[in-house]
Coordinates of C-alpha atoms and ligand atoms in Angstrom, one line a residue:
M1500 CA -0.2 -53.8 0.3
T1501 CA -0.6 -50.1 -0.3
N1502 CA 0.3 -47.4 2.2
K1503 CA 2.7 -49.7 3.9
L1504 CA 4.9 -48.0 6.4
Q1505 CA 8.6 -48.5 5.6
V1506 CA 11.0 -50.2 8.1
D1507 CA 14.6 -49.2 8.2
G1508 CA 14.6 -47.6 4.8
F1509 CA 14.8 -51.0 3.1
N1510 CA 12.6 -51.4 0.1
Y1511 CA 11.9 -55.1 0.2
K1512 CA 9.9 -56.0 -2.8
G1513 CA 9.3 -59.7 -2.2
Q1514 CA 12.7 -60.8 -3.4
E1515 CA 13.7 -64.5 -2.9
P1516 CA 15.3 -64.9 0.5
A1517 CA 18.9 -66.1 0.4
K1518 CA 18.0 -68.8 3.0
I1519 CA 15.1 -70.0 5.1
I1520 CA 15.5 -70.8 8.8
E1521 CA 13.1 -72.8 10.9
T1522 CA 12.4 -72.2 14.6
D1523 CA 9.5 -72.5 17.1
V1524 CA 9.7 -69.0 18.6
L1525 CA 11.4 -65.9 17.1
T1526 CA 12.1 -62.9 19.2
V1527 CA 12.9 -59.6 17.5
G1528 CA 15.2 -57.5 19.5
A1529 CA 17.9 -58.6 22.1
G1530 CA 16.9 -56.1 24.7
N1531 CA 15.1 -56.1 28.0
A1532 CA 11.8 -57.7 26.8
G1533 CA 13.4 -59.7 24.0
L1534 CA 15.9 -61.6 26.1
Q1535 CA 13.4 -62.3 28.8
A1536 CA 11.0 -63.6 26.2
A1537 CA 13.7 -65.8 24.7
A1538 CA 14.8 -67.2 28.1
A1539 CA 11.2 -68.0 29.1
A1540 CA 10.3 -69.7 25.8
A1541 CA 13.5 -71.7 25.9
E1542 CA 12.9 -72.8 29.5
E1543 CA 9.5 -74.2 28.2
G1544 CA 11.4 -76.3 25.7
A1545 CA 10.9 -74.3 22.6
K1546 CA 13.6 -73.8 19.9
V1547 CA 14.3 -70.0 20.0
I1548 CA 16.0 -67.6 17.7
V1549 CA 16.6 -63.9 18.5
I1550 CA 17.3 -61.4 15.8
E1551 CA 19.1 -58.2 16.7
K1552 CA 19.9 -55.5 14.3
E1553 CA 23.0 -54.3 16.2
D1554 CA 26.1 -56.3 16.9
T1555 CA 25.5 -56.4 20.7
I1556 CA 22.5 -56.9 23.0
N1557 CA 21.0 -53.7 24.4
L1558 CA 21.7 -52.4 27.9
M1559 CA 19.7 -54.4 30.4
R1560 CA 18.2 -52.0 32.9
V1561 CA 19.5 -52.2 36.5
S1562 CA 16.4 -50.7 38.2
L1563 CA 13.3 -52.8 38.0
A1564 CA 9.9 -52.3 39.7
A1565 CA 7.8 -55.0 41.4
V1566 CA 5.4 -55.6 44.1
G1567 CA 6.2 -58.4 46.6
A1568 CA 9.6 -59.5 45.2
N1569 CA 11.9 -61.3 47.6
S1570 CA 14.2 -58.2 47.6
Q1571 CA 11.3 -56.1 48.8
K1572 CA 10.3 -58.6 51.4
R1573 CA 13.9 -58.5 52.8
A1574 CA 13.6 -54.7 53.1
N1575 CA 10.1 -54.8 54.5
N1576 CA 8.8 -52.8 51.6
E1577 CA 5.1 -53.4 51.4
I1578 CA 2.9 -51.9 48.7
D1579 CA -0.8 -52.0 48.4
K1580 CA -1.2 -53.3 44.9
Y1581 CA -4.7 -52.0 44.4
E1582 CA -3.6 -48.5 45.4
L1583 CA -0.6 -48.7 43.1
V1584 CA -2.6 -49.9 40.1
E1585 CA -5.1 -47.1 40.7
Y1586 CA -2.3 -44.6 40.9
I1587 CA -0.7 -45.8 37.6
S1588 CA -4.1 -45.8 35.9
A1589 CA -5.1 -42.3 37.3
F1590 CA -1.7 -40.9 36.2
A1591 CA -2.8 -41.8 32.7
Q1592 CA -6.3 -40.6 33.3
H1593 CA -7.4 -44.2 32.9
R1594 CA -6.5 -44.1 29.2
V1595 CA -5.0 -47.6 29.7
D1596 CA -6.1 -51.2 29.7
Q1597 CA -6.2 -51.6 33.5
S1598 CA -6.2 -55.4 33.3
L1599 CA -2.7 -55.2 31.8
I1600 CA -1.5 -53.2 34.8
Y1601 CA -2.9 -56.0 37.0
T1602 CA -1.1 -58.5 34.8
W1603 CA 2.1 -56.6 35.4
V1604 CA 1.6 -56.3 39.2
N1605 CA 0.6 -59.9 39.6
N1606 CA 3.6 -61.3 37.7
S1607 CA 6.3 -58.8 38.7
A1608 CA 7.5 -60.6 41.8
E1609 CA 7.9 -63.9 39.9
T1610 CA 9.9 -62.1 37.2
L1611 CA 12.3 -60.3 39.6
N1612 CA 12.7 -63.4 41.7
W1613 CA 13.6 -65.4 38.6
L1614 CA 16.1 -62.7 37.5
E1615 CA 17.7 -62.7 41.0
D1616 CA 17.8 -66.5 41.3
N1617 CA 18.9 -67.4 37.8
I1618 CA 20.9 -64.5 36.5
L1619 CA 22.2 -62.4 39.4
K1620 CA 22.9 -64.8 42.3
P1621 CA 25.0 -67.3 40.2
N1622 CA 27.2 -64.3 39.3
G1623 CA 27.6 -62.9 42.8
A1624 CA 24.9 -60.2 42.5
H1625 CA 21.5 -59.7 44.0
L1626 CA 18.6 -57.3 44.0
R1627 CA 18.4 -54.5 46.6
S1628 CA 15.2 -52.7 47.5
E1629 CA 15.5 -49.4 49.3
P1630 CA 13.3 -48.9 52.3
D1631 CA 13.1 -45.1 52.1
A1632 CA 12.0 -45.0 48.5
G1633 CA 8.3 -44.5 49.3
K1634 CA 6.9 -41.1 50.1
K1635 CA 3.6 -39.5 50.7
D1636 CA 4.2 -36.3 48.8
P1637 CA 1.9 -33.3 49.0
I1638 CA 1.7 -33.4 45.2
Y1639 CA 2.5 -36.9 44.0
N1640 CA 3.1 -40.1 46.0
A1641 CA 6.1 -42.3 45.4
Y1642 CA 6.1 -46.0 45.7
P1643 CA 9.0 -48.2 46.8
T1644 CA 8.7 -50.4 43.7
Q1645 CA 12.3 -50.3 42.6
S1646 CA 14.9 -53.0 43.2
D1647 CA 18.4 -52.5 41.9
T1648 CA 21.0 -55.0 40.7
T1649 CA 24.1 -54.9 42.9
C1650 CA 27.0 -56.9 44.2
D1651 CA 28.2 -54.6 47.0
D1652 CA 25.0 -52.6 47.9
K1653 CA 27.0 -49.5 46.9
T1654 CA 27.0 -49.6 43.1
F1655 CA 24.9 -51.1 40.3
A1656 CA 25.8 -54.4 38.8
S1657 CA 25.3 -54.7 35.1
Y1658 CA 24.1 -58.1 34.2
G1659 CA 23.7 -58.1 30.4
S1660 CA 26.5 -60.5 29.7
F1661 CA 25.2 -62.8 32.4
F1662 CA 21.8 -62.7 30.7
Q1663 CA 23.3 -63.4 27.3
D1664 CA 25.3 -66.4 28.7
K1665 CA 22.1 -67.7 30.3
V1666 CA 20.0 -67.6 27.1
E1667 CA 22.8 -69.2 25.1
E1668 CA 23.1 -71.9 27.8
L1669 CA 19.4 -72.5 27.3
G1670 CA 20.1 -73.1 23.6
V1671 CA 18.8 -69.8 22.2
E1672 CA 20.6 -68.6 19.1
I1673 CA 21.1 -64.8 18.7
L1674 CA 21.6 -63.6 15.2
F1675 CA 23.3 -60.2 15.4
N1676 CA 23.3 -57.7 12.6
T1677 CA 20.0 -59.0 11.5
S1678 CA 17.1 -56.6 11.1
L1679 CA 13.4 -57.2 11.0
I1680 CA 12.0 -56.1 7.6
E1681 CA 8.5 -57.5 7.6
L1682 CA 6.2 -60.1 9.1
I1683 CA 5.0 -63.0 7.0
Y1684 CA 1.2 -63.2 7.3
D1685 CA -0.7 -65.9 5.6
G1686 CA -4.2 -64.6 6.1
N1687 CA -4.7 -66.6 9.4
G1688 CA -1.8 -65.5 11.4
V1689 CA 1.9 -64.6 11.4
T1690 CA 4.2 -67.5 10.4
G1691 CA 7.6 -65.8 10.4
V1692 CA 9.5 -62.8 9.3
I1693 CA 11.6 -61.5 6.5
A1694 CA 14.8 -60.1 7.9
R1695 CA 17.9 -58.4 6.5
D1696 CA 21.2 -60.0 7.2
L1697 CA 23.2 -56.8 7.4
E1698 CA 26.6 -58.5 7.3
N1699 CA 26.0 -60.4 4.1
D1700 CA 23.7 -57.8 2.7
E1701 CA 20.9 -60.2 1.9
Y1702 CA 17.3 -61.0 2.9
I1703 CA 16.5 -64.1 4.9
Q1704 CA 13.3 -65.8 5.9
I1705 CA 12.7 -67.1 9.4
N1706 CA 9.7 -69.4 9.9
A1707 CA 8.4 -69.5 13.5
A1708 CA 6.0 -72.3 14.2
K1709 CA 4.8 -71.1 17.6
G1710 CA 5.1 -67.3 17.3
V1711 CA 7.0 -64.1 16.7
I1712 CA 7.6 -61.8 19.6
L1713 CA 8.2 -58.1 18.8
A1714 CA 10.5 -56.4 21.2
T1715 CA 12.3 -53.7 19.2
G1716 CA 11.9 -51.0 21.9
G1717 CA 9.4 -48.4 20.4
Y1718 CA 10.1 -45.6 18.0
S1719 CA 11.9 -42.7 19.6
A1720 CA 14.7 -42.8 17.0
N1721 CA 12.3 -42.4 14.1
L1722 CA 11.5 -38.8 13.3
E1723 CA 8.8 -39.5 10.8
L1724 CA 6.9 -41.7 13.3
L1725 CA 7.3 -39.1 16.1
E1726 CA 6.0 -36.5 13.7
K1727 CA 3.0 -38.7 13.0
W1728 CA 2.2 -40.1 16.4
N1729 CA 3.7 -37.8 18.9
P1730 CA 4.6 -34.4 17.3
I1731 CA 5.0 -32.5 20.5
S1732 CA 7.8 -34.8 21.6
L1733 CA 10.0 -33.2 18.9
K1734 CA 9.4 -29.8 20.5
K1735 CA 9.8 -30.9 24.1
N1736 CA 12.9 -33.0 23.5
V1737 CA 16.3 -32.1 22.3
I1738 CA 17.9 -35.5 22.7
N1739 CA 16.9 -39.1 22.1
D1740 CA 18.6 -41.7 24.4
S1741 CA 17.4 -44.8 22.5
P1742 CA 19.0 -44.5 19.1
R1743 CA 18.4 -48.2 18.4
S1744 CA 14.6 -47.9 18.4
N1745 CA 13.2 -46.9 15.0
G1746 CA 9.7 -48.4 15.2
A1747 CA 10.3 -51.6 13.2
G1748 CA 8.2 -53.8 15.5
I1749 CA 5.2 -51.5 15.7
V1750 CA 5.3 -50.7 12.0
S1751 CA 5.7 -54.3 10.8
A1752 CA 2.6 -55.3 12.9
M1753 CA 0.5 -52.4 11.7
N1754 CA 1.3 -53.3 8.1
I1755 CA -0.6 -56.6 8.7
G1756 CA -3.6 -55.1 10.4
A1757 CA -2.5 -54.7 14.1
I1758 CA -3.7 -51.7 16.1
K1759 CA -1.7 -49.4 18.3
D1760 CA -2.5 -46.9 21.1
E1761 CA -4.2 -43.8 19.7
E1762 CA -2.5 -41.5 22.2
P1763 CA 1.2 -41.1 22.6
A1764 CA 3.2 -42.0 25.7
Q1765 CA 6.8 -41.5 26.4
L1766 CA 9.5 -41.5 29.1
V1767 CA 11.3 -38.1 29.3
F1768 CA 14.1 -37.0 31.5
D1769 CA 14.5 -33.3 32.3
R1770 CA 18.3 -33.4 31.8
G1771 CA 19.0 -32.4 28.2
L1772 CA 21.6 -29.6 28.1
V1773 CA 21.6 -27.2 25.1
K1774 CA 23.6 -24.1 24.2
P1775 CA 21.7 -20.8 25.0
G1776 CA 20.0 -19.6 21.9
T1777 CA 19.2 -23.1 20.7
K1778 CA 15.8 -23.4 19.1
T1779 CA 14.1 -26.7 19.9
E1780 CA 13.1 -27.3 16.3
D1781 CA 16.8 -27.3 15.3
Q1782 CA 17.9 -30.0 17.7
F1783 CA 17.1 -33.6 18.1
T1784 CA 20.3 -35.6 18.6
H1785 CA 20.7 -39.3 19.3
T1786 CA 23.0 -40.8 21.8
A1787 CA 23.4 -44.0 23.8
K1788 CA 26.2 -42.4 26.0
Y1789 CA 24.3 -40.1 28.3
E1790 CA 25.9 -37.1 26.5
D1791 CA 25.1 -33.6 27.6
W1792 CA 23.1 -35.0 30.5
L1793 CA 23.0 -32.9 33.6
W1794 CA 22.0 -34.9 36.7
L1795 CA 21.5 -31.7 38.7
A1796 CA 18.7 -30.7 36.4
S1797 CA 16.3 -33.2 38.0
H1798 CA 16.7 -31.3 41.3
P1799 CA 14.0 -28.8 42.1
F1800 CA 16.1 -25.6 41.7
L1801 CA 14.7 -22.4 40.3
K1802 CA 13.5 -22.9 36.7
V1803 CA 12.6 -20.1 34.4
N1804 CA 11.1 -19.9 30.9
L1805 CA 12.9 -18.2 28.0
R1806 CA 11.4 -14.9 29.1
G1807 CA 13.1 -15.3 32.5
E1808 CA 9.9 -15.9 34.4
R1809 CA 9.3 -18.7 36.9
F1810 CA 6.5 -20.9 35.4
A1811 CA 5.8 -24.0 37.6
N1812 CA 6.5 -25.9 40.8
E1813 CA 9.9 -27.4 40.1
A1814 CA 9.4 -30.3 42.5
T1815 CA 7.5 -32.7 40.4
P1816 CA 8.1 -35.9 38.4
Y1817 CA 10.9 -35.4 35.9
E1818 CA 8.9 -34.9 32.8
F1819 CA 6.4 -32.5 34.3
I1820 CA 8.8 -29.6 34.0
N1821 CA 9.1 -30.3 30.3
N1822 CA 5.3 -30.6 30.0
A1823 CA 5.0 -27.2 31.8
A1824 CA 7.7 -25.7 29.6
S1825 CA 5.7 -26.9 26.5
K1826 CA 3.1 -24.3 27.4
Q1827 CA 5.8 -21.6 27.5
P1828 CA 7.4 -19.7 24.6
G1829 CA 10.1 -21.8 22.9
Y1830 CA 9.5 -25.0 24.9
L1831 CA 12.9 -24.8 26.5
Y1832 CA 13.8 -23.4 29.9
A1833 CA 16.7 -22.5 32.2
V1834 CA 17.7 -23.8 35.6
I1835 CA 19.5 -21.3 38.0
W1836 CA 21.3 -22.3 41.2
D1837 CA 24.0 -20.8 43.5
S1838 CA 27.3 -21.9 45.0
N1839 CA 25.6 -23.5 48.0
Y1840 CA 23.9 -26.1 45.8
T1841 CA 25.7 -29.2 47.1
N1842 CA 24.3 -28.4 50.6
Y1843 CA 20.8 -28.6 49.4
L1844 CA 20.8 -31.9 47.5
S1845 CA 19.9 -34.3 50.3
Q1846 CA 17.0 -32.2 51.5
H1847 CA 15.5 -32.3 48.1
H1848 CA 14.7 -36.0 48.6
T1849 CA 14.8 -36.8 44.9
L1850 CA 13.8 -40.3 44.0
G1851 CA 14.4 -43.0 41.4
C1852 CA 17.5 -42.5 39.4
A1853 CA 17.8 -38.9 40.6
R1854 CA 18.2 -40.1 44.2
V1855 CA 21.3 -38.9 46.0
G1856 CA 23.3 -41.9 47.2
F1857 CA 22.9 -45.5 46.2
P1858 CA 20.6 -46.7 44.7
G1859 CA 21.0 -43.7 42.5
Y1860 CA 23.7 -42.8 40.1
M1861 CA 25.2 -39.9 42.0
D1862 CA 26.6 -41.1 45.4
G1863 CA 26.9 -37.7 46.9
A1864 CA 27.7 -34.0 46.6
Q1865 CA 31.1 -34.5 45.1
A1866 CA 29.7 -36.6 42.3
Y1867 CA 27.1 -33.9 41.5
K1868 CA 29.9 -31.3 41.6
E1869 CA 32.1 -33.2 39.1
D1870 CA 29.2 -34.0 36.8
T1871 CA 28.2 -30.3 36.8
E1872 CA 31.6 -28.9 36.3
Q1873 CA 32.5 -30.9 33.3
Y1874 CA 29.8 -29.0 31.4
I1875 CA 31.4 -25.6 32.3
D1876 CA 34.3 -26.7 30.1
T1877 CA 32.0 -27.6 27.3
G1878 CA 30.0 -24.4 27.4
L1879 CA 26.7 -25.9 28.5
V1880 CA 26.8 -24.9 32.2
H1881 CA 27.4 -21.2 32.8
V1882 CA 28.9 -19.5 35.8
A1883 CA 28.9 -15.8 36.7
D1884 CA 29.6 -13.5 39.7
T1885 CA 26.3 -11.7 39.3
I1886 CA 22.7 -12.7 38.3
E1887 CA 22.9 -10.0 35.5
E1888 CA 26.0 -11.5 34.0
L1889 CA 24.5 -15.1 34.3
A1890 CA 21.3 -14.0 32.5
E1891 CA 23.3 -12.5 29.7
K1892 CA 25.3 -15.7 29.3
L1893 CA 22.0 -17.7 29.2
M1894 CA 20.6 -15.3 26.6
L1895 CA 17.6 -14.5 28.9
P1896 CA 16.1 -11.0 29.6
V1897 CA 18.3 -9.6 32.3
E1898 CA 15.8 -7.4 34.2
T1899 CA 13.2 -10.2 34.3
V1900 CA 15.6 -12.8 35.6
K1901 CA 16.8 -10.4 38.3
A1902 CA 13.2 -9.7 39.4
T1903 CA 12.5 -13.5 39.3
V1904 CA 15.5 -14.3 41.5
V1905 CA 14.6 -11.5 44.0
R1906 CA 11.0 -12.8 44.3
Y1907 CA 12.2 -16.4 44.6
N1908 CA 14.6 -15.5 47.4
E1909 CA 11.8 -13.6 49.2
L1910 CA 9.7 -16.9 49.1
A1911 CA 12.7 -18.9 50.2
E1912 CA 13.1 -16.5 53.2
K1913 CA 9.4 -16.9 54.1
G1914 CA 9.7 -20.6 53.7
F1915 CA 6.4 -20.6 51.8
D1916 CA 6.0 -20.7 48.0
E1917 CA 3.0 -18.4 47.5
D1918 CA 3.5 -18.5 43.8
F1919 CA 3.7 -22.2 42.9
G1920 CA 3.3 -24.2 46.2
K1921 CA 6.7 -25.9 46.3
E1922 CA 7.5 -27.6 49.6
A1923 CA 9.7 -25.5 51.9
S1924 CA 12.5 -28.0 52.0
K1925 CA 12.9 -27.6 48.2
L1926 CA 12.6 -23.8 48.2
T1927 CA 16.3 -23.0 48.5
P1928 CA 17.7 -19.5 47.9
V1929 CA 19.8 -18.3 45.1
N1930 CA 22.0 -15.8 47.0
K1931 CA 25.6 -17.0 47.1
G1932 CA 27.7 -16.2 44.1
P1933 CA 29.1 -17.3 41.8
Y1934 CA 25.8 -18.3 40.2
Y1935 CA 25.2 -21.1 37.8
G1936 CA 22.7 -21.7 35.0
A1937 CA 22.0 -23.9 32.0
V1938 CA 19.4 -24.1 29.3
L1939 CA 17.5 -27.4 29.1
G1940 CA 15.1 -29.4 27.1
G1941 CA 13.8 -32.9 27.5
R1942 CA 15.5 -36.1 26.5
I1943 CA 13.2 -38.9 25.4
L1944 CA 14.3 -42.2 26.8
A1945 CA 11.8 -44.2 24.9
T1946 CA 8.3 -44.1 23.5
A1947 CA 5.8 -46.1 25.5
D1948 CA 2.7 -46.1 23.2
G1949 CA 2.6 -49.3 21.3
L1950 CA 0.7 -52.2 19.8
R1951 CA -2.5 -53.2 21.6
I1952 CA -2.1 -56.5 23.3
N1953 CA -4.2 -58.8 25.4
N1954 CA -3.1 -60.3 28.8
N1955 CA -1.2 -63.0 26.9
M1956 CA 0.8 -60.3 25.1
Q1957 CA -0.9 -61.3 21.8
V1958 CA -1.1 -58.4 19.4
L1959 CA -4.7 -57.3 18.6
D1960 CA -6.3 -56.6 15.2
E1961 CA -8.9 -53.9 14.6
N1962 CA -11.6 -56.2 16.1
H1963 CA -9.6 -56.4 19.2
D1964 CA -9.0 -60.1 18.5
P1965 CA -5.5 -61.6 18.8
I1966 CA -3.5 -62.1 15.6
E1967 CA -2.4 -65.7 15.7
G1968 CA 1.3 -66.1 16.1
L1969 CA 2.1 -62.5 17.0
Y1970 CA 3.2 -61.1 20.4
A1971 CA 4.6 -57.8 21.5
A1972 CA 6.4 -56.8 24.7
G1973 CA 8.3 -53.8 26.2
N1974 CA 7.9 -50.5 24.4
D1975 CA 6.5 -52.2 21.2
S1976 CA 3.4 -53.0 23.3
G1977 CA 0.8 -50.5 24.4
G1978 CA -2.3 -50.1 26.6
F1979 CA -0.2 -49.5 29.7
F1980 CA 1.0 -45.9 29.7
C1981 CA -0.5 -42.7 28.3
G1982 CA 1.2 -39.3 28.1
T1983 CA 3.8 -39.0 30.8
Y1984 CA 5.6 -41.9 32.4
P1985 CA 4.9 -42.2 36.1
D1986 CA 8.5 -42.0 37.3
R1987 CA 7.4 -42.2 41.0
V1988 CA 6.8 -45.8 40.4
P1989 CA 10.5 -46.2 39.7
G1990 CA 11.6 -49.0 37.4
L1991 CA 8.1 -49.5 35.9
A1992 CA 9.1 -49.2 32.2
A1993 CA 12.0 -51.6 32.4
S1994 CA 9.9 -54.0 34.6
R1995 CA 7.0 -54.0 32.1
A1996 CA 9.5 -55.0 29.5
H1997 CA 10.9 -57.9 31.6
V1998 CA 7.5 -59.1 32.9
F1999 CA 5.7 -58.9 29.6
G2000 CA 8.6 -60.4 27.7
R2001 CA 8.6 -63.3 30.1
L2002 CA 4.8 -63.8 29.7
A2003 CA 5.0 -63.6 25.9
G2004 CA 7.8 -66.1 25.8
K2005 CA 5.9 -68.6 28.0
H2006 CA 2.6 -68.2 26.1
A2007 CA 4.2 -68.5 22.7
A2008 CA 6.1 -71.6 23.7
T2009 CA 3.3 -73.5 25.4
K2010 CA 0.2 -72.5 23.4
Ligands
LIG2624 C1 19.0 -43.7 29.4 C2 17.8 -44.5 29.8 C3 17.4 -44.6 31.2 C4 16.3 -45.3 31.5 N1 16.0 -45.4 32.8 C5 15.0 -46.2 33.2 C6 14.7 -46.4 34.6 O1 15.3 -45.9 35.5 N2 13.6 -47.1 34.9 C7 12.8 -47.7 33.9 O2 11.9 -48.4 34.3 N3 13.1 -47.6 32.6 C8 14.2 -46.8 32.3 N4 14.5 -46.7 30.9 C9 13.6 -47.3 30.0 C10 13.7 -48.8 29.8 O3 15.1 -49.1 29.7 C11 13.0 -49.2 28.6 O4 11.7 -48.8 28.6 C12 13.0 -50.7 28.4 O5 14.3 -51.2 28.7 C13 12.7 -51.1 27.0 O6 12.8 -52.4 26.8 P1 12.5 -53.0 25.4 O7 12.8 -54.4 25.4 O8 11.2 -52.6 24.9 O9 13.5 -52.3 24.4 P2 15.1 -52.4 24.4 O10 15.7 -52.9 25.6 O11 15.5 -51.0 24.0 O12 15.5 -53.4 23.2 C14 15.1 -53.2 21.9 C15 16.1 -54.0 21.0 O13 15.5 -54.2 19.7 C16 16.6 -54.0 18.8 N5 15.9 -53.6 17.5 C17 15.4 -52.5 17.1 N6 14.9 -52.5 15.8 C18 15.2 -53.8 15.4 C19 15.0 -54.5 14.2 N7 14.5 -53.9 13.1 N8 15.4 -55.8 14.1 C20 16.0 -56.4 15.1 N9 16.3 -55.8 16.3 C21 15.9 -54.5 16.4 C22 17.4 -52.8 19.4 O14 18.6 -52.7 18.8 C23 17.4 -53.2 20.8 O15 18.5 -54.1 21.1 C24 15.6 -46.0 30.5 C25 15.9 -45.9 29.2 C26 17.0 -45.1 28.9 C27 17.4 -45.0 27.4

C-alpha cells in the first residue's frame, strides 16, 4: 500500500515471520485499556495474548471516574448522569459522538466495581470517593466522579502488579518486548498482526480468530504525528509524560482504511518547568518520571505572559492557562507568588490531582514546600527579595512585572478581580518577600483523539461501518474528547480506558 504511515521506524517489507502464533483475542498494549480488555476477554473464556513493546506493563492509573459506583454510593456522591454527559459534550462543543459518552457513563460503575471486587479487595485495597469533590463553580462546575485506589484512606495504592497477577491467573499470556508493526487485513477484516520480537530481533505473526484490540495509548511521543494532527501541541507543551505512546495503534489501523477524529484532543497539565529564556520550539522532552513538574503551578497564583502582563483568569481547568498562553507571545508564561503561599493553598480549593490533601498527591503545605524548594536547587524556581530582582531572574521586562504586581495587589486588596473575574478566595496578594517565580509550559499527558469506534469499540472505516475483527480502546480510540480534556470530571481519561477496554474485550470474546 502506498503512503503507508510508518510504525516505530521499522521498515517491514513482508518478510517471512520467524513464527506464527494462534490466539482468539490479541490485545496490543499492556496498559490501562489493554489489561482491562485482556481480563474481560479471558473471563469470557477466550484465549488471550497481550503484546507489549516495553519490558513492563504501564502504570495503572489510581484515580478513576464513574457514576454510581459502590465507592460513590458509600460516600453519598450522587451525580445526575444526563447533566454530566451534557457537560462533557458541551466542553467539546459537541464535537463528540455523544452515544459513546453514554456508553461510558452507563458502564462505568460496573467497571469500577469489578476492579474493586476482583483486583483491589483481594489485595487489601479499595476505592475511595471523596464527598467534597463536587463544586458549583462560577466558571466551571466540577463533578465528584473520581474514586481513588487506597488501602489506608491516606495514600494511593498502586495495583498494577495485582492486575498483572489477575490476568495471568485468568490464563492471559503477556509477550513483553514485542511491538506491533502492522495489522493483517484480508480484505474482509483483520485476522491478526505482524509484530517485532525486540529481544530476538525478528518479526512474528499472531493470528487472532476473534479480534485484535488496539490499546497503545495514543501518539504523544511521536513528533511527526503531533506535527501532522496537533501542531499547536508542540508549541503549548514542553514535556511529554507518555513516552511509550508513539501512535502505533492508530497508524496501523489507518493503514488498512480506518478513520480517526479530524480534530485533536489532548490532556495537558500546566506544570512544565523550563529555564527562563527557553523557546518553546526548542524543547519537547519525554519523561515517565514526573521530572521538572511543579505541583504548585496548578494553583491559581498570579500568572503573566512573557511580556510581564497578566493575561487570563488563573482559576480554571489546568489546560486553560496553556490555551490562554497560546494566544500570547512565545506560548510560555510565568507564575509569581510570595512567601505566604503555603497559607493560601487550602482556600484555592483545587480539585482532581491538584487537590490539597488526600485524594491528591500533595498532602499539605509541607509537601508543597518541599516539592517547590527542590527546584530552587535545580534553577527552575527562582527566589528574590524584590519583584525587580525576580523579574530579572525570570528574564521578564522589569517595569511591566512591577506594574502588574502592583495592580494585582490592588485587586487582591479590593477582593474583586475587575480585570479577569477571578474569585476573591483565589485572589491572594504578592506582598511578602522573598518572592518566587518560575517559567512554565504545558506537559502533554496523552493525546485523546483517536480511531473512530462504535459502541462495541469496533473501529470504523470511511463508511462508518465496523472493520471486522478490529477494536480500539483508551487513547487509541476517539469520538469522546475534543480539544481540551475536561479535568473537572476527574479520572475520566483513565476511566474511559478501563471501561472501553473492558467492553472491547467482552465483545471480541463473545461475538
Ligand atoms: C502523568 C500522567 C497523569 C495522568 N493523570 C490522569 C488522571 O489524573 N486522570 C485521568 O483520568 N487520566 C490521567 N492520565 C491519563 C491516563 O493515564 C491515560 O489517558 C490512560 O491511562 C491511557 O490508557 P491507555 O490504555 O490508552 O494507554 P496506556 O495505559 O498508556 O497503555 C498503552 C500501552 O501500549 C504500549 N504500546 C505502545 N506502542 C506499542 C506497540 N507498538 N506495541 C505494543 N505495545 C505498545 C505502551 O508501552 C503502553 O504500555 C494521566 C497520564 C499521565 C501520563
